[in-house]
Amino acid sequence: MPGDFLTSVLVIAAAFFGAALNAAAGGGSFLTLPALIYAGIPPIAANATGTTALLPGYLASTWGFREDLGPPRAVGMTALLLACLVGGGIGAGLLIATSNHAFRALVPWLLLFATALFAFGPALLRRMGRQPEHHASRLQALTGLFVVSIYGGYFNGGLGVLLLALLTLIGEVHLNRMNALKNAVSAVLTLFAVGIYAAAGTVRWGWVAVMLPAVLLGGYAGARAARRIPPSVMRWGIVVIGLVMSALFFR
């Protein structure tokens, strides 16, 4: 097991609860990234390793919503996948090209931005839902998917809220279908980004192996718990975690 025993236990706990958060509402990176940095992994490698370890959760979620999966109104599935692949690859490339010092300085701002998305995401989506019937064009939809995919390839936190907001803008209205598309896009761009991380040698596979069982268990437990915990409690718990982690990294 990499690292000392207590540090490994901390990372395993972060993997379990991070996967549980992702399954229930999102925000798993709020736990895995700080835990891996605390374990002594440089920030770039910590981000790549945490994203790699949490990837199976996206794949499982996509499979779970397979009956609802289909191309969005404004964009065909082929175009959607290409935008996600290219955007995710660019984001991953930007991450690898960023120095550890620069990324370490960006981490608290990225966490704070992702936390704000979690806090105000529902209100944003409701506001979009009340707007007149005016949806994005095909070019606007593809551009939005491309930009969000770059963000997802660079930093995974808050990706789900961004994707739900974008899907609302391009005319999607059914929540199950939106979640299916959100999970599929997340899985595709993350899978491609992880391939680039791995090719660049930034993934710490020993830590991925340690985290994987906890991710699988946490993902299942989170999905079951989400049926019992009020969504508002879950969301504000994630917001508190994000604010605490942001404050710690600002120090």
Short mmCIF file of C-alpha atoms in Angstrom, two decimals:
data_model
loop_
_atom_site.label_atom_id
_atom_site.label_comp_id
_atom_site.label_asym_id
_atom_site.label_seq_id
_atom_site.Cartn_x
_atom_site.Cartn_y
_atom_site.Cartn_z
CA MET A 1 0.00 0.00 0.00
CA PRO A 2 1.54 3.36 -1.03
CA GLY A 3 2.37 5.78 1.76
CA ASP A 4 2.08 5.15 5.48
CA PHE A 5 -0.95 3.35 6.91
CA LEU A 6 -2.87 6.41 8.19
CA THR A 7 -2.35 8.32 4.95
CA SER A 8 -3.57 5.33 2.95
CA VAL A 9 -6.65 5.06 5.16
CA LEU A 10 -7.35 8.76 4.54
CA VAL A 11 -7.09 8.33 0.76
CA ILE A 12 -9.29 5.21 0.85
CA ALA A 13 -11.90 7.08 2.88
CA ALA A 14 -11.76 10.00 0.43
CA ALA A 15 -12.22 7.54 -2.47
CA PHE A 16 -15.21 5.90 -0.79
CA PHE A 17 -17.01 9.12 0.13
CA GLY A 18 -15.95 10.85 -3.10
CA ALA A 19 -17.49 8.08 -5.19
CA ALA A 20 -20.58 8.16 -2.96
CA LEU A 21 -20.93 11.91 -3.54
CA ASN A 22 -20.50 11.46 -7.30
CA ALA A 23 -23.19 8.78 -7.37
CA ALA A 24 -25.61 10.90 -5.34
CA ALA A 25 -24.99 14.45 -6.55
CA GLY A 26 -21.37 15.00 -7.63
CA GLY A 27 -18.42 16.68 -5.93
CA GLY A 28 -16.15 13.68 -5.38
CA SER A 29 -13.09 15.67 -6.47
CA PHE A 30 -13.57 17.90 -3.42
CA LEU A 31 -12.34 14.95 -1.35
CA THR A 32 -10.00 12.91 -3.54
CA LEU A 33 -7.81 15.78 -4.81
CA PRO A 34 -6.95 17.23 -1.36
CA ALA A 35 -6.42 13.73 0.08
CA LEU A 36 -3.96 12.77 -2.66
CA ILE A 37 -2.09 16.07 -2.34
CA TYR A 38 -1.90 15.48 1.42
CA ALA A 39 -0.45 12.03 0.63
CA GLY A 40 2.50 13.81 -0.99
CA ILE A 41 1.49 13.48 -4.64
CA PRO A 42 2.23 16.59 -6.74
CA PRO A 43 -0.97 18.51 -7.63
CA ILE A 44 -1.01 17.61 -11.34
CA ALA A 45 -0.52 13.89 -10.64
CA ALA A 46 -3.04 14.07 -7.78
CA ASN A 47 -5.70 15.49 -10.09
CA ALA A 48 -4.97 12.91 -12.80
CA THR A 49 -4.88 10.03 -10.30
CA GLY A 50 -8.13 11.03 -8.58
CA THR A 51 -9.92 11.45 -11.92
CA THR A 52 -8.66 8.04 -13.06
CA ALA A 53 -9.79 6.34 -9.87
CA LEU A 54 -13.28 7.88 -10.07
CA LEU A 55 -13.77 7.04 -13.78
CA PRO A 56 -15.52 3.66 -13.17
CA GLY A 57 -18.33 5.54 -11.45
CA TYR A 58 -19.08 7.52 -14.63
CA LEU A 59 -19.07 4.34 -16.72
CA ALA A 60 -21.41 2.56 -14.29
CA SER A 61 -23.76 5.56 -14.15
CA THR A 62 -23.93 5.69 -17.95
CA TRP A 63 -24.84 2.00 -18.07
CA GLY A 64 -27.46 2.53 -15.38
CA PHE A 65 -29.19 5.19 -17.53
CA ARG A 66 -28.81 3.27 -20.80
CA GLU A 67 -32.59 3.14 -21.48
CA ASP A 68 -32.76 6.94 -21.38
CA LEU A 69 -29.64 7.59 -23.44
CA GLY A 70 -29.95 9.23 -26.85
CA PRO A 71 -28.56 12.15 -28.85
CA PRO A 72 -29.56 15.64 -27.65
CA ARG A 73 -32.04 17.64 -29.71
CA ALA A 74 -29.59 20.12 -31.19
CA VAL A 75 -26.61 17.80 -31.76
CA GLY A 76 -26.19 14.32 -33.25
CA MET A 77 -24.42 11.67 -31.17
CA THR A 78 -21.38 11.56 -33.48
CA ALA A 79 -20.89 15.33 -33.27
CA LEU A 80 -21.42 15.22 -29.49
CA LEU A 81 -18.79 12.51 -29.03
CA LEU A 82 -16.28 14.34 -31.23
CA ALA A 83 -16.76 17.60 -29.32
CA CYS A 84 -16.29 15.74 -26.02
CA LEU A 85 -13.22 13.84 -27.19
CA VAL A 86 -11.45 16.86 -28.66
CA GLY A 87 -12.39 19.14 -25.77
CA GLY A 88 -11.47 16.59 -23.12
CA GLY A 89 -8.16 15.92 -24.85
CA ILE A 90 -7.32 19.62 -24.99
CA GLY A 91 -8.20 20.00 -21.30
CA ALA A 92 -6.02 17.06 -20.37
CA GLY A 93 -3.17 18.45 -22.47
CA LEU A 94 -3.49 21.82 -20.76
CA LEU A 95 -3.33 20.12 -17.37
CA ILE A 96 -0.15 18.27 -18.27
CA ALA A 97 1.38 21.48 -19.67
CA THR A 98 0.60 23.37 -16.43
CA SER A 99 3.34 23.44 -13.82
CA ASN A 100 2.64 21.98 -10.38
CA HIS A 101 3.22 25.40 -8.84
CA ALA A 102 0.69 27.09 -11.14
CA PHE A 103 -1.90 24.35 -10.68
CA ARG A 104 -1.44 24.42 -6.91
CA ALA A 105 -2.25 28.16 -7.05
CA LEU A 106 -5.33 27.46 -9.21
CA VAL A 107 -6.72 24.64 -7.06
CA PRO A 108 -8.52 26.79 -4.44
CA TRP A 109 -10.10 28.94 -7.16
CA LEU A 110 -11.21 25.87 -9.10
CA LEU A 111 -12.66 24.34 -5.93
CA LEU A 112 -14.41 27.62 -5.11
CA PHE A 113 -15.84 27.85 -8.63
CA ALA A 114 -17.08 24.26 -8.49
CA THR A 115 -18.59 24.92 -5.04
CA ALA A 116 -20.45 27.97 -6.37
CA LEU A 117 -21.85 25.81 -9.17
CA PHE A 118 -23.17 23.34 -6.61
CA ALA A 119 -24.65 26.10 -4.48
CA PHE A 120 -26.38 28.03 -7.26
CA GLY A 121 -26.77 25.30 -9.90
CA PRO A 122 -30.40 24.38 -9.04
CA ALA A 123 -31.50 28.03 -9.09
CA LEU A 124 -29.71 28.52 -12.42
CA LEU A 125 -31.43 25.48 -13.92
CA ARG A 126 -34.84 26.62 -12.65
CA ARG A 127 -34.26 30.07 -14.14
CA MET A 128 -33.35 28.53 -17.47
CA GLY A 129 -36.47 26.38 -17.32
CA ARG A 130 -38.67 29.46 -16.98
CA GLN A 131 -37.20 31.20 -20.01
CA PRO A 132 -39.17 31.50 -23.26
CA GLU A 133 -38.77 28.74 -25.82
CA HIS A 134 -35.44 29.79 -27.32
CA HIS A 135 -32.82 27.10 -27.62
CA ALA A 136 -29.24 27.14 -28.78
CA SER A 137 -28.38 26.46 -32.40
CA ARG A 138 -26.35 23.42 -33.43
CA LEU A 139 -23.15 25.49 -33.60
CA GLN A 140 -23.81 27.06 -30.19
CA ALA A 141 -24.56 23.65 -28.67
CA LEU A 142 -21.37 22.11 -30.08
CA THR A 143 -19.31 25.10 -28.96
CA GLY A 144 -20.77 24.83 -25.45
CA LEU A 145 -20.05 21.09 -25.27
CA PHE A 146 -16.52 21.69 -26.52
CA VAL A 147 -15.79 24.39 -23.90
CA VAL A 148 -17.31 22.39 -21.04
CA SER A 149 -15.32 19.33 -22.15
CA ILE A 150 -12.09 21.34 -21.98
CA TYR A 151 -12.98 22.26 -18.40
CA GLY A 152 -13.79 18.61 -17.61
CA GLY A 153 -10.50 17.38 -19.06
CA TYR A 154 -8.61 19.95 -17.01
CA PHE A 155 -10.52 19.79 -13.73
CA ASN A 156 -13.46 17.48 -13.06
CA GLY A 157 -15.11 19.33 -10.16
CA GLY A 158 -18.52 20.83 -10.95
CA LEU A 159 -18.63 19.22 -14.40
CA GLY A 160 -22.06 17.68 -13.84
CA VAL A 161 -23.73 20.99 -13.04
CA LEU A 162 -22.15 22.66 -16.08
CA LEU A 163 -23.39 19.85 -18.33
CA LEU A 164 -26.93 19.96 -16.92
CA ALA A 165 -27.03 23.73 -17.46
CA LEU A 166 -25.79 23.32 -21.03
CA LEU A 167 -28.32 20.56 -21.80
CA THR A 168 -31.09 22.82 -20.51
CA LEU A 169 -29.93 25.59 -22.84
CA ILE A 170 -30.02 23.31 -25.89
CA GLY A 171 -33.60 22.24 -25.19
CA GLU A 172 -33.49 19.09 -23.06
CA VAL A 173 -36.32 18.89 -20.52
CA HIS A 174 -36.52 15.30 -19.23
CA LEU A 175 -34.35 14.82 -16.13
CA ASN A 176 -33.54 11.13 -16.68
CA ARG A 177 -32.49 11.82 -20.26
CA MET A 178 -30.41 14.80 -19.11
CA ASN A 179 -28.69 12.68 -16.46
CA ALA A 180 -28.04 9.94 -19.02
CA LEU A 181 -26.43 12.43 -21.41
CA LYS A 182 -24.51 14.11 -18.58
CA ASN A 183 -23.05 10.78 -17.46
CA ALA A 184 -22.24 9.69 -21.01
CA VAL A 185 -20.44 12.95 -21.81
CA SER A 186 -18.57 12.79 -18.49
CA ALA A 187 -17.55 9.19 -19.15
CA VAL A 188 -16.35 9.85 -22.71
CA LEU A 189 -14.32 12.97 -22.02
CA THR A 190 -12.90 11.57 -18.77
CA LEU A 191 -11.94 8.28 -20.43
CA PHE A 192 -10.05 10.12 -23.17
CA ALA A 193 -8.47 12.52 -20.67
CA VAL A 194 -7.33 9.58 -18.52
CA GLY A 195 -5.70 8.03 -21.60
CA ILE A 196 -3.69 11.23 -22.09
CA TYR A 197 -2.81 11.40 -18.38
CA ALA A 198 -1.59 7.80 -18.54
CA ALA A 199 0.43 8.37 -21.72
CA ALA A 200 2.12 11.35 -20.07
CA GLY A 201 2.96 9.27 -17.00
CA THR A 202 1.03 11.48 -14.57
CA VAL A 203 -1.20 8.75 -13.09
CA ARG A 204 -0.01 7.05 -9.89
CA TRP A 205 -1.35 3.57 -10.59
CA GLY A 206 -0.48 2.24 -7.15
CA TRP A 207 -2.87 4.75 -5.61
CA VAL A 208 -5.51 4.00 -8.24
CA ALA A 209 -5.36 0.32 -7.26
CA VAL A 210 -5.73 1.26 -3.59
CA MET A 211 -8.70 3.55 -4.29
CA LEU A 212 -10.59 1.38 -6.78
CA PRO A 213 -12.35 -1.03 -4.35
CA ALA A 214 -13.42 1.93 -2.20
CA VAL A 215 -14.69 3.75 -5.32
CA LEU A 216 -16.82 0.76 -6.34
CA LEU A 217 -18.24 0.31 -2.85
CA GLY A 218 -18.77 4.04 -2.37
CA GLY A 219 -20.52 4.40 -5.71
CA TYR A 220 -23.00 1.67 -4.80
CA ALA A 221 -23.51 2.97 -1.27
CA GLY A 222 -23.99 6.54 -2.53
CA ALA A 223 -26.62 5.46 -5.04
CA ARG A 224 -28.55 3.64 -2.29
CA ALA A 225 -28.17 6.46 0.23
CA ALA A 226 -29.32 9.05 -2.28
CA ARG A 227 -32.75 7.42 -2.18
CA ARG A 228 -33.06 8.24 1.53
CA ILE A 229 -31.17 11.50 2.08
CA PRO A 230 -33.04 14.70 1.10
CA PRO A 231 -31.34 16.25 -1.97
CA SER A 232 -31.05 19.64 -0.24
CA VAL A 233 -29.15 18.08 2.67
CA MET A 234 -26.80 16.28 0.28
CA ARG A 235 -26.18 19.37 -1.82
CA TRP A 236 -25.48 21.72 1.08
CA GLY A 237 -23.22 19.11 2.65
CA ILE A 238 -21.16 19.15 -0.55
CA VAL A 239 -21.11 22.96 -0.54
CA VAL A 240 -19.75 22.98 3.03
CA ILE A 241 -17.06 20.45 2.08
CA GLY A 242 -16.11 22.54 -0.96
CA LEU A 243 -15.84 25.74 1.08
CA VAL A 244 -13.70 24.05 3.75
CA MET A 245 -11.37 22.53 1.15
CA SER A 246 -11.11 25.86 -0.71
CA ALA A 247 -10.24 27.67 2.54
CA LEU A 248 -7.55 25.10 3.39
CA PHE A 249 -5.90 25.52 -0.01
CA PHE A 250 -6.01 29.31 0.21
CA ARG A 251 -3.84 29.17 3.33
#
